[in-house]
Amino acid sequence: MHISEIGRLANSITYVKGVGPAKSELLEKEKGIVNQWDMLMEFPFRYIDRRSFNLIQEPVEEGQIVQYKGKILNVIVQGESRKRRLTAEFTDGTGTITLIWFQGVSRLEKLIRNGERIIVFGRLSIYNRKRTIAHPEIEILDDQSGERKSKGLQPVYSSTEKLNSKGLDTKGIRRITYNLIADLREHDVYESLPNYLLQKLKLISRYKAFKWIHFPPDHAELKQAQTRLIFEELFTLQLQMLFRMKSRKAKFKGLSFEKVGNYFLQFYNQELPFELTGAQKKVLREIRADTKSGVQMNRLVQGDVGSGKTIVAVMAILLAIDNGYQACLMAPTEILATQHYLKIEQQLKNIGLKAAYLSGSVKGKKRKLILEELERGEIHLLIGTHAIIEEWVKFKSLGLSITDEQHRFGVEQRAKLWKKSGDTPPHVMVMTATPIPRTLAMTLYGDLDISVIDELPPGRKAVKTTTTYDKYRGRLNQFLKSEIAKGRQIYVVYPLIEESSKLDLANLQEGYERLLEQFPRPDYQIGVVHGKMKPEDKEMEMQKFAQGRTNILVSTTVIEVGVNVPNASVMVIENAERFGLSQLHQLRGRVGRGAEQSHCILLTGYKLTKVARKRMEIMCSTNNGFVIAEEDLKLRGPGEIEGTKQSGDLNLRMANLARDGHILKTARDLARAILDKDPELQHPENLLLRKLIERQSGNNLLNRIG
Ligand code: ADP
Ligand code: MG
């Protein structure tokens, strides 16, 4: 936020009542809070509603959370020194319960007297039909009115251990924020949205939104504050993205692929081993329309694992070549890039075209030759890892760049590409099997067009997914043997998470040795692949598996993306509870590529968290990547109904994409309409919006994905 926009709030928080140098220093250290604006931006992550009460006479269950309003009847302190405990009878006129404390007894003794009117809040336990609440939260009511002193919903703030120990727990932070807000005036808060938008959408002012997000008088006001702030956040993002997209389109012309030529047709008629699915044809038509429009294509092609993205890429490449351009195809790993190369190189050769492979590991003379041929235009297609967009790689006329299995293709990379073809940038296509929910896609790729291959090639049998526990390994091995006897191959995948990678590798090694005992040579062949191996060794193991020379491939998630071995029909995932949903789905996609029935077996420990259990259930219940992506987003979302914290790395403060899809759509539609009418945002009424565009610093998301 620019200093001129936060005005007086740029002052140190030491000016706020209740914040001395010690607290201020700690807040800076623990939360990066320096000035009053930062403090204001520390939104509560949930709220407590303490205004409706239960009656003691109501039927209740063990463990239920209740809130009663009533009177202390009889306080008794028992025991000596550290073993002291305080019990109190409590009534609300409809019955009595017992409150009990084992800690903080001396403080409570002074606080709770016979006859004191209080509110108690806590978890009931029922023993011998007697109801007790241990360590309830209490609030002493006003002597005169018998009402609570604070009104409205109570904000709950996140704290840290260190803050807690210095009195800056949620209550402490609440007090400071309260004092800050009490002094806040309308003109202290810069309004970022033009009036006409506020009116059109019936949004409250930014000032009011800040007040109510911290101290909402009621649910309705909280909702208004949230809506305003969520809209602002999503709208800003969309406006910036669309503005950027427009100026890019205005700045860069696109290459025009005028014709569908001989290579395309020859391939289509002679080389294509199957009929394209309707979805593949549809996406090809979209690509065709883009590439001849004269505007640069920026297209994301989404298609579930096995939906046949590769062939679509090949056809698009032929379109480029037909029009006299070169193309490049990038993959995130060497394994994947090689696999593409081996397959596509042959296909192109058959129709008289030349493909080459380049990665960091291609060196010396070989590399030199490739670079020369590329610059002379003798290589039509360059396949490889990201090495192929490095500066020293020069094309004669790059017309199309395709990135496979990478949904984070950053601005930096796109910018590099643009430099590769003179004044006019190549068309760009990014393919991903990670089904991104529409809302997320709009936010991440607001400036990309999206195609979806939403149909699998015919004849695929859905993968059968089951879960089993470690202790049933014996039975699992029997099953694996029977599959191998049928000529099938098996993946066994272990999680490998960077921080604990040593431990994980040991885990994989142990699993490998266990398998060797169960599946002895020479009857069985087992291969191992993991990220710490040399690329050549990895490559060799993968090839052995692809050629059917190994029965079982033990690996980390390096096989996650793209690898295609149709004869592999069983995927065993070890410690499945440690994987996220999307990753599990990706892994499962490695099987089910042939005509045989495939299986995915999720091995887990016996005790699972609720979320992990849910993930397993979802995996067993559906094969649909989009359903899984939506569920994933929900599970990873904030969970709190009124919560405002966003998980994940989108840097969204307020918005939750799983929940706020409709606001996002409104924001996007409005941003688009405004830019259509006033592309440069020069109308006086759009002055504030112009500022939103100019304020790009500090927005990591945009800087990252452009
Ligand atoms: P992904 O979308 O996961 O990258 P691939 O492109 O690797 O999928 O395709 C998976 C398999 O399906 C490949 O063996 C491919 O040859 C085959 N395939 C692709 N399209 C079709 C189709 N229309 N009909 C039959 N098989 C197809
Ligand atoms: Mg693929």
GROMACS .gro file of C-alpha atoms in nm, residues 32-332:
model
  301
   32GLY     CA    1   0.558  -0.784   1.086
   33ILE     CA    2   0.325  -0.519   1.222
   34VAL     CA    3   0.495  -0.181   1.212
   35ASN     CA    4   0.233   0.084   1.167
   36GLN     CA    5  -0.134   0.125   1.244
   37TRP     CA    6  -0.236   0.023   0.897
   38ASP     CA    7  -0.064  -0.314   0.943
   39MET     CA    8  -0.251  -0.359   1.268
   40LEU     CA    9  -0.579  -0.278   1.099
   41MET     CA   10  -0.500  -0.536   0.832
   42GLU     CA   11  -0.472  -0.813   1.090
   43PHE     CA   12  -0.823  -0.940   1.033
   44PRO     CA   13  -0.988  -1.180   1.276
   45PHE     CA   14  -0.993  -1.538   1.151
   46ARG     CA   15  -1.326  -1.614   1.315
   47TYR     CA   16  -1.591  -1.470   1.542
   48ILE     CA   17  -1.771  -1.586   1.848
   49ASP     CA   18  -2.139  -1.528   1.875
   50ARG     CA   19  -2.229  -1.509   2.241
   51ARG     CA   20  -2.575  -1.373   2.224
   52SER     CA   21  -2.803  -1.670   2.226
   53PHE     CA   22  -2.827  -1.894   2.526
   54ASN     CA   23  -2.919  -2.249   2.606
   55LEU     CA   24  -3.147  -2.336   2.896
   56ILE     CA   25  -3.025  -2.584   3.152
   57GLN     CA   26  -3.353  -2.772   3.136
   58GLU     CA   27  -3.307  -2.848   2.764
   59PRO     CA   28  -3.201  -3.201   2.681
   60VAL     CA   29  -2.828  -3.220   2.611
   61GLU     CA   30  -2.566  -3.467   2.509
   62GLU     CA   31  -2.229  -3.547   2.654
   63GLY     CA   32  -1.968  -3.320   2.500
   64GLN     CA   33  -2.209  -3.058   2.370
   65ILE     CA   34  -2.096  -2.697   2.368
   66VAL     CA   35  -2.339  -2.479   2.560
   67GLN     CA   36  -2.381  -2.124   2.673
   68TYR     CA   37  -2.588  -2.040   2.978
   69LYS     CA   38  -2.669  -1.712   3.142
   70GLY     CA   39  -2.737  -1.722   3.515
   71LYS     CA   40  -2.610  -1.693   3.867
   72ILE     CA   41  -2.342  -1.849   4.087
   73LEU     CA   42  -2.495  -2.020   4.386
   74ASN     CA   43  -2.231  -2.179   4.592
   75VAL     CA   44  -1.853  -2.156   4.561
   76ILE     CA   45  -1.635  -2.417   4.727
   77VAL     CA   46  -1.255  -2.434   4.726
   78GLN     CA   47  -1.103  -2.769   4.818
   79GLY     CA   48  -0.753  -2.912   4.846
   80GLU     CA   49  -0.411  -2.773   4.923
   81SER     CA   50  -0.169  -2.555   4.723
   82ARG     CA   51  -0.118  -2.698   4.374
   83LYS     CA   52  -0.404  -2.944   4.411
   84ARG     CA   53  -0.658  -2.677   4.486
   85ARG     CA   54  -0.976  -2.679   4.291
   86LEU     CA   55  -1.281  -2.459   4.281
   87THR     CA   56  -1.632  -2.580   4.224
   88ALA     CA   57  -1.940  -2.365   4.191
   89GLU     CA   58  -2.307  -2.445   4.157
   90PHE     CA   59  -2.467  -2.243   3.881
   91THR     CA   60  -2.833  -2.188   3.794
   92ASP     CA   61  -3.024  -2.016   3.519
   93GLY     CA   62  -3.360  -2.065   3.688
   94THR     CA   63  -3.444  -2.377   3.488
   95GLY     CA   64  -3.189  -2.608   3.652
   96THR     CA   65  -2.843  -2.626   3.805
   97ILE     CA   66  -2.506  -2.747   3.690
   98THR     CA   67  -2.157  -2.761   3.839
   99LEU     CA   68  -1.864  -2.559   3.720
  100ILE     CA   69  -1.517  -2.677   3.808
  101TRP     CA   70  -1.165  -2.536   3.781
  102PHE     CA   71  -0.833  -2.696   3.860
  103GLN     CA   72  -0.621  -2.404   3.752
  104GLY     CA   73  -0.610  -2.034   3.829
  105VAL     CA   74  -0.806  -2.096   4.146
  106SER     CA   75  -0.673  -1.800   4.345
  107ARG     CA   76  -0.765  -1.556   4.067
  108LEU     CA   77  -1.111  -1.706   4.026
  109GLU     CA   78  -1.179  -1.702   4.399
  110LYS     CA   79  -1.174  -1.324   4.385
  111LEU     CA   80  -1.372  -1.306   4.064
  112ILE     CA   81  -1.661  -1.541   4.127
  113ARG     CA   82  -1.871  -1.483   4.435
  114ASN     CA   83  -2.198  -1.627   4.544
  115GLY     CA   84  -2.478  -1.447   4.367
  116GLU     CA   85  -2.255  -1.317   4.083
  117ARG     CA   86  -2.435  -1.301   3.747
  118ILE     CA   87  -2.230  -1.456   3.471
  119ILE     CA   88  -2.236  -1.616   3.130
  120VAL     CA   89  -2.069  -1.955   3.106
  121PHE     CA   90  -1.955  -2.114   2.785
  122GLY     CA   91  -1.800  -2.457   2.751
  123ARG     CA   92  -1.826  -2.828   2.689
  124LEU     CA   93  -2.065  -3.029   2.902
  125SER     CA   94  -1.977  -3.357   3.056
  126ILE     CA   95  -2.248  -3.571   3.206
  127TYR     CA   96  -2.174  -3.816   3.480
  128ASN     CA   97  -2.443  -3.996   3.677
  129ARG     CA   98  -2.691  -3.757   3.519
  130LYS     CA   99  -2.504  -3.472   3.680
  131ARG     CA  100  -2.387  -3.200   3.442
  132THR     CA  101  -2.048  -3.039   3.477
  133ILE     CA  102  -1.842  -2.795   3.276
  134ALA     CA  103  -1.472  -2.801   3.346
  135HIS     CA  104  -1.287  -2.476   3.284
  136PRO     CA  105  -1.571  -2.289   3.119
  137GLU     CA  106  -1.510  -1.949   2.970
  138ILE     CA  107  -1.695  -1.697   3.179
  139GLU     CA  108  -1.804  -1.341   3.143
  140ILE     CA  109  -1.919  -1.137   3.440
  141LEU     CA  110  -2.235  -0.941   3.365
  142ASP     CA  111  -2.297  -0.581   3.444
  143ASP     CA  112  -2.415  -0.532   3.805
  144GLN     CA  113  -2.685  -0.285   3.718
  145SER     CA  114  -2.840  -0.407   3.398
  146GLY     CA  115  -2.754  -0.773   3.422
  147GLU     CA  116  -2.648  -0.749   3.056
  148ARG     CA  117  -2.311  -0.828   2.905
  149LYS     CA  118  -2.067  -0.544   2.879
  150SER     CA  119  -1.951  -0.609   2.523
  151LYS     CA  120  -2.199  -0.635   2.242
  152GLY     CA  121  -2.190  -0.788   1.898
  153LEU     CA  122  -1.977  -1.066   1.763
  154GLN     CA  123  -1.640  -1.110   1.922
  155PRO     CA  124  -1.343  -1.126   1.689
  156VAL     CA  125  -1.083  -1.395   1.739
  157TYR     CA  126  -0.730  -1.315   1.625
  158SER     CA  127  -0.445  -1.545   1.559
  159SER     CA  128  -0.157  -1.515   1.797
  160THR     CA  129   0.175  -1.685   1.857
  161GLU     CA  130   0.327  -1.844   2.162
  162LYS     CA  131   0.556  -1.548   2.218
  163LEU     CA  132   0.274  -1.298   2.178
  164ASN     CA  133   0.058  -1.501   2.413
  165SER     CA  134   0.319  -1.497   2.683
  166LYS     CA  135   0.334  -1.116   2.670
  167GLY     CA  136  -0.038  -1.067   2.702
  168LEU     CA  137  -0.098  -1.043   2.330
  169ASP     CA  138  -0.334  -1.334   2.305
  170THR     CA  139  -0.657  -1.291   2.114
  171LYS     CA  140  -0.795  -1.078   2.396
  172GLY     CA  141  -0.487  -0.858   2.403
  173ILE     CA  142  -0.492  -0.804   2.029
  174ARG     CA  143  -0.864  -0.741   2.044
  175ARG     CA  144  -0.810  -0.466   2.299
  176ILE     CA  145  -0.546  -0.290   2.089
  177THR     CA  146  -0.753  -0.317   1.774
  178TYR     CA  147  -1.052  -0.186   1.960
  179ASN     CA  148  -0.860   0.122   2.067
  180LEU     CA  149  -0.729   0.172   1.718
  181ILE     CA  150  -1.074   0.149   1.563
  182ALA     CA  151  -1.227   0.373   1.827
  183ASP     CA  152  -1.001   0.655   1.704
  184LEU     CA  153  -1.048   0.581   1.336
  185ARG     CA  154  -1.228   0.849   1.134
  186GLU     CA  155  -1.386   0.822   0.795
  187HIS     CA  156  -1.116   1.031   0.627
  188ASP     CA  157  -0.839   0.814   0.770
  189VAL     CA  158  -0.934   0.536   0.534
  190TYR     CA  159  -0.869   0.586   0.166
  191GLU     CA  160  -1.159   0.472  -0.051
  192SER     CA  161  -1.026   0.255  -0.330
  193LEU     CA  162  -1.341   0.195  -0.533
  194PRO     CA  163  -1.533   0.459  -0.728
  195ASN     CA  164  -1.866   0.564  -0.597
  196TYR     CA  165  -2.062   0.433  -0.892
  197LEU     CA  166  -1.938   0.081  -0.820
  198LEU     CA  167  -2.024   0.105  -0.452
  199GLN     CA  168  -2.373   0.216  -0.541
  200LYS     CA  169  -2.428  -0.033  -0.816
  201LEU     CA  170  -2.327  -0.325  -0.596
  202LYS     CA  171  -2.462  -0.178  -0.272
  203LEU     CA  172  -2.123  -0.210  -0.111
  204ILE     CA  173  -2.036  -0.034   0.211
  205SER     CA  174  -1.743   0.207   0.227
  206ARG     CA  175  -1.396   0.082   0.296
  207TYR     CA  176  -1.396   0.265   0.627
  208LYS     CA  177  -1.707   0.093   0.746
  209ALA     CA  178  -1.585  -0.240   0.616
  210PHE     CA  179  -1.270  -0.217   0.825
  211LYS     CA  180  -1.470  -0.124   1.131
  212TRP     CA  181  -1.713  -0.406   1.090
  213ILE     CA  182  -1.467  -0.672   0.991
  214HIS     CA  183  -1.314  -0.626   1.335
  215PHE     CA  184  -1.619  -0.548   1.541
  216PRO     CA  185  -1.937  -0.648   1.362
  217PRO     CA  186  -2.252  -0.549   1.550
  218ASP     CA  187  -2.422  -0.854   1.403
  219HIS     CA  188  -2.402  -1.119   1.133
  220ALA     CA  189  -2.556  -0.893   0.872
  221GLU     CA  190  -2.289  -0.626   0.917
  222LEU     CA  191  -2.016  -0.887   0.916
  223LYS     CA  192  -2.143  -1.019   0.589
  224GLN     CA  193  -2.147  -0.670   0.439
  225ALA     CA  194  -1.793  -0.606   0.549
  226GLN     CA  195  -1.672  -0.937   0.411
  227THR     CA  196  -1.850  -0.891   0.082
  228ARG     CA  197  -1.701  -0.548   0.035
  229LEU     CA  198  -1.347  -0.662   0.109
  230ILE     CA  199  -1.370  -0.981  -0.093
  231PHE     CA  200  -1.506  -0.791  -0.389
  232GLU     CA  201  -1.234  -0.533  -0.365
  233GLU     CA  202  -0.968  -0.798  -0.359
  234LEU     CA  203  -1.098  -1.002  -0.649
  235PHE     CA  204  -1.194  -0.700  -0.854
  236THR     CA  205  -0.851  -0.547  -0.819
  237LEU     CA  206  -0.691  -0.870  -0.930
  238GLN     CA  207  -0.920  -0.908  -1.230
  239LEU     CA  208  -0.887  -0.548  -1.336
  240GLN     CA  209  -0.511  -0.570  -1.325
  241MET     CA  210  -0.507  -0.893  -1.519
  242LEU     CA  211  -0.747  -0.786  -1.787
  243PHE     CA  212  -0.571  -0.454  -1.824
  244ARG     CA  213  -0.245  -0.634  -1.870
  245MET     CA  214  -0.394  -0.876  -2.118
  246LYS     CA  215  -0.542  -0.592  -2.323
  247SER     CA  216  -0.226  -0.392  -2.335
  248ARG     CA  217  -0.034  -0.700  -2.432
  249LYS     CA  218  -0.275  -0.779  -2.712
  250ALA     CA  219  -0.251  -0.421  -2.832
  251LYS     CA  220   0.126  -0.426  -2.813
  252PHE     CA  221   0.197  -0.761  -2.971
  253LYS     CA  222   0.054  -0.868  -3.295
  254GLY     CA  223   0.019  -1.240  -3.337
  255LEU     CA  224   0.160  -1.462  -3.607
  256SER     CA  225  -0.102  -1.574  -3.848
  257PHE     CA  226  -0.115  -1.942  -3.939
  258GLU     CA  227  -0.315  -1.897  -4.256
  259LYS     CA  228  -0.350  -2.246  -4.382
  260VAL     CA  229  -0.396  -2.606  -4.289
  261GLY     CA  230  -0.124  -2.762  -4.499
  262ASN     CA  231   0.016  -3.089  -4.618
  263TYR     CA  232   0.197  -3.201  -4.306
  264PHE     CA  233  -0.115  -3.166  -4.100
  265LEU     CA  234  -0.327  -3.349  -4.354
  266GLN     CA  235  -0.073  -3.619  -4.421
  267PHE     CA  236  -0.039  -3.689  -4.052
  268TYR     CA  237  -0.413  -3.684  -4.003
  269ASN     CA  238  -0.474  -3.925  -4.286
  270GLN     CA  239  -0.177  -4.158  -4.254
  271GLU     CA  240  -0.020  -4.142  -3.912
  272LEU     CA  241  -0.300  -4.086  -3.670
  273PRO     CA  242  -0.358  -4.430  -3.517
  274PHE     CA  243  -0.710  -4.357  -3.398
  275GLU     CA  244  -1.008  -4.131  -3.445
  276LEU     CA  245  -0.982  -3.812  -3.240
  277THR     CA  246  -1.240  -3.771  -2.968
  278GLY     CA  247  -1.499  -3.497  -3.002
  279ALA     CA  248  -1.327  -3.305  -2.725
  280GLN     CA  249  -0.990  -3.324  -2.896
  281LYS     CA  250  -1.143  -3.195  -3.220
  282LYS     CA  251  -1.312  -2.911  -3.036
  283VAL     CA  252  -0.988  -2.798  -2.876
  284LEU     CA  253  -0.806  -2.824  -3.207
  285ARG     CA  254  -1.066  -2.599  -3.365
  286GLU     CA  255  -1.014  -2.347  -3.085
  287ILE     CA  256  -0.640  -2.352  -3.143
  288ARG     CA  257  -0.691  -2.319  -3.516
  289ALA     CA  258  -0.912  -2.015  -3.467
  290ASP     CA  259  -0.661  -1.853  -3.229
  291THR     CA  260  -0.358  -1.908  -3.444
  292LYS     CA  261  -0.504  -1.755  -3.754
  293SER     CA  262  -0.664  -1.459  -3.582
  294GLY     CA  263  -0.358  -1.235  -3.600
  295VAL     CA  264  -0.356  -1.201  -3.221
  296GLN     CA  265  -0.115  -1.395  -3.007
  297MET     CA  266  -0.264  -1.712  -2.862
  298ASN     CA  267  -0.230  -1.765  -2.488
  299ARG     CA  268  -0.421  -2.080  -2.422
  300LEU     CA  269  -0.440  -2.320  -2.133
  301VAL     CA  270  -0.548  -2.669  -2.238
  302GLN     CA  271  -0.682  -2.869  -1.950
  303GLY     CA  272  -0.751  -3.236  -1.984
  304ASP     CA  273  -0.765  -3.509  -1.729
  305VAL     CA  274  -0.486  -3.765  -1.728
  306GLY     CA  275  -0.517  -3.989  -2.031
  307SER     CA  276  -0.749  -3.755  -2.216
  308GLY     CA  277  -0.503  -3.736  -2.504
  309LYS     CA  278  -0.339  -3.396  -2.484
  310THR     CA  279  -0.019  -3.504  -2.655
  311ILE     CA  280  -0.179  -3.568  -2.989
  312VAL     CA  281  -0.351  -3.231  -2.977
  313ALA     CA  282  -0.010  -3.075  -2.917
  314VAL     CA  283   0.135  -3.262  -3.214
  315MET     CA  284  -0.143  -3.146  -3.444
  316ALA     CA  285  -0.096  -2.786  -3.331
  317ILE     CA  286   0.276  -2.820  -3.398
  318LEU     CA  287   0.205  -2.942  -3.751
  319LEU     CA  288  -0.013  -2.639  -3.807
  320ALA     CA  289   0.283  -2.417  -3.718
  321ILE     CA  290   0.521  -2.612  -3.941
  322ASP     CA  291   0.273  -2.599  -4.228
  323ASN     CA  292   0.291  -2.224  -4.209
  324GLY     CA  293   0.668  -2.211  -4.216
  325TYR     CA  294   0.736  -2.184  -3.845
  326GLN     CA  295   0.923  -2.390  -3.591
  327ALA     CA  296   0.776  -2.514  -3.266
  328CYS     CA  297   0.900  -2.617  -2.925
  329LEU     CA  298   0.758  -2.854  -2.667
  330MET     CA  299   0.870  -2.830  -2.307
  331ALA     CA  300   0.816  -3.072  -2.023
  332PRO     CA  301   0.900  -3.026  -1.655
   0.00000   0.00000   0.00000
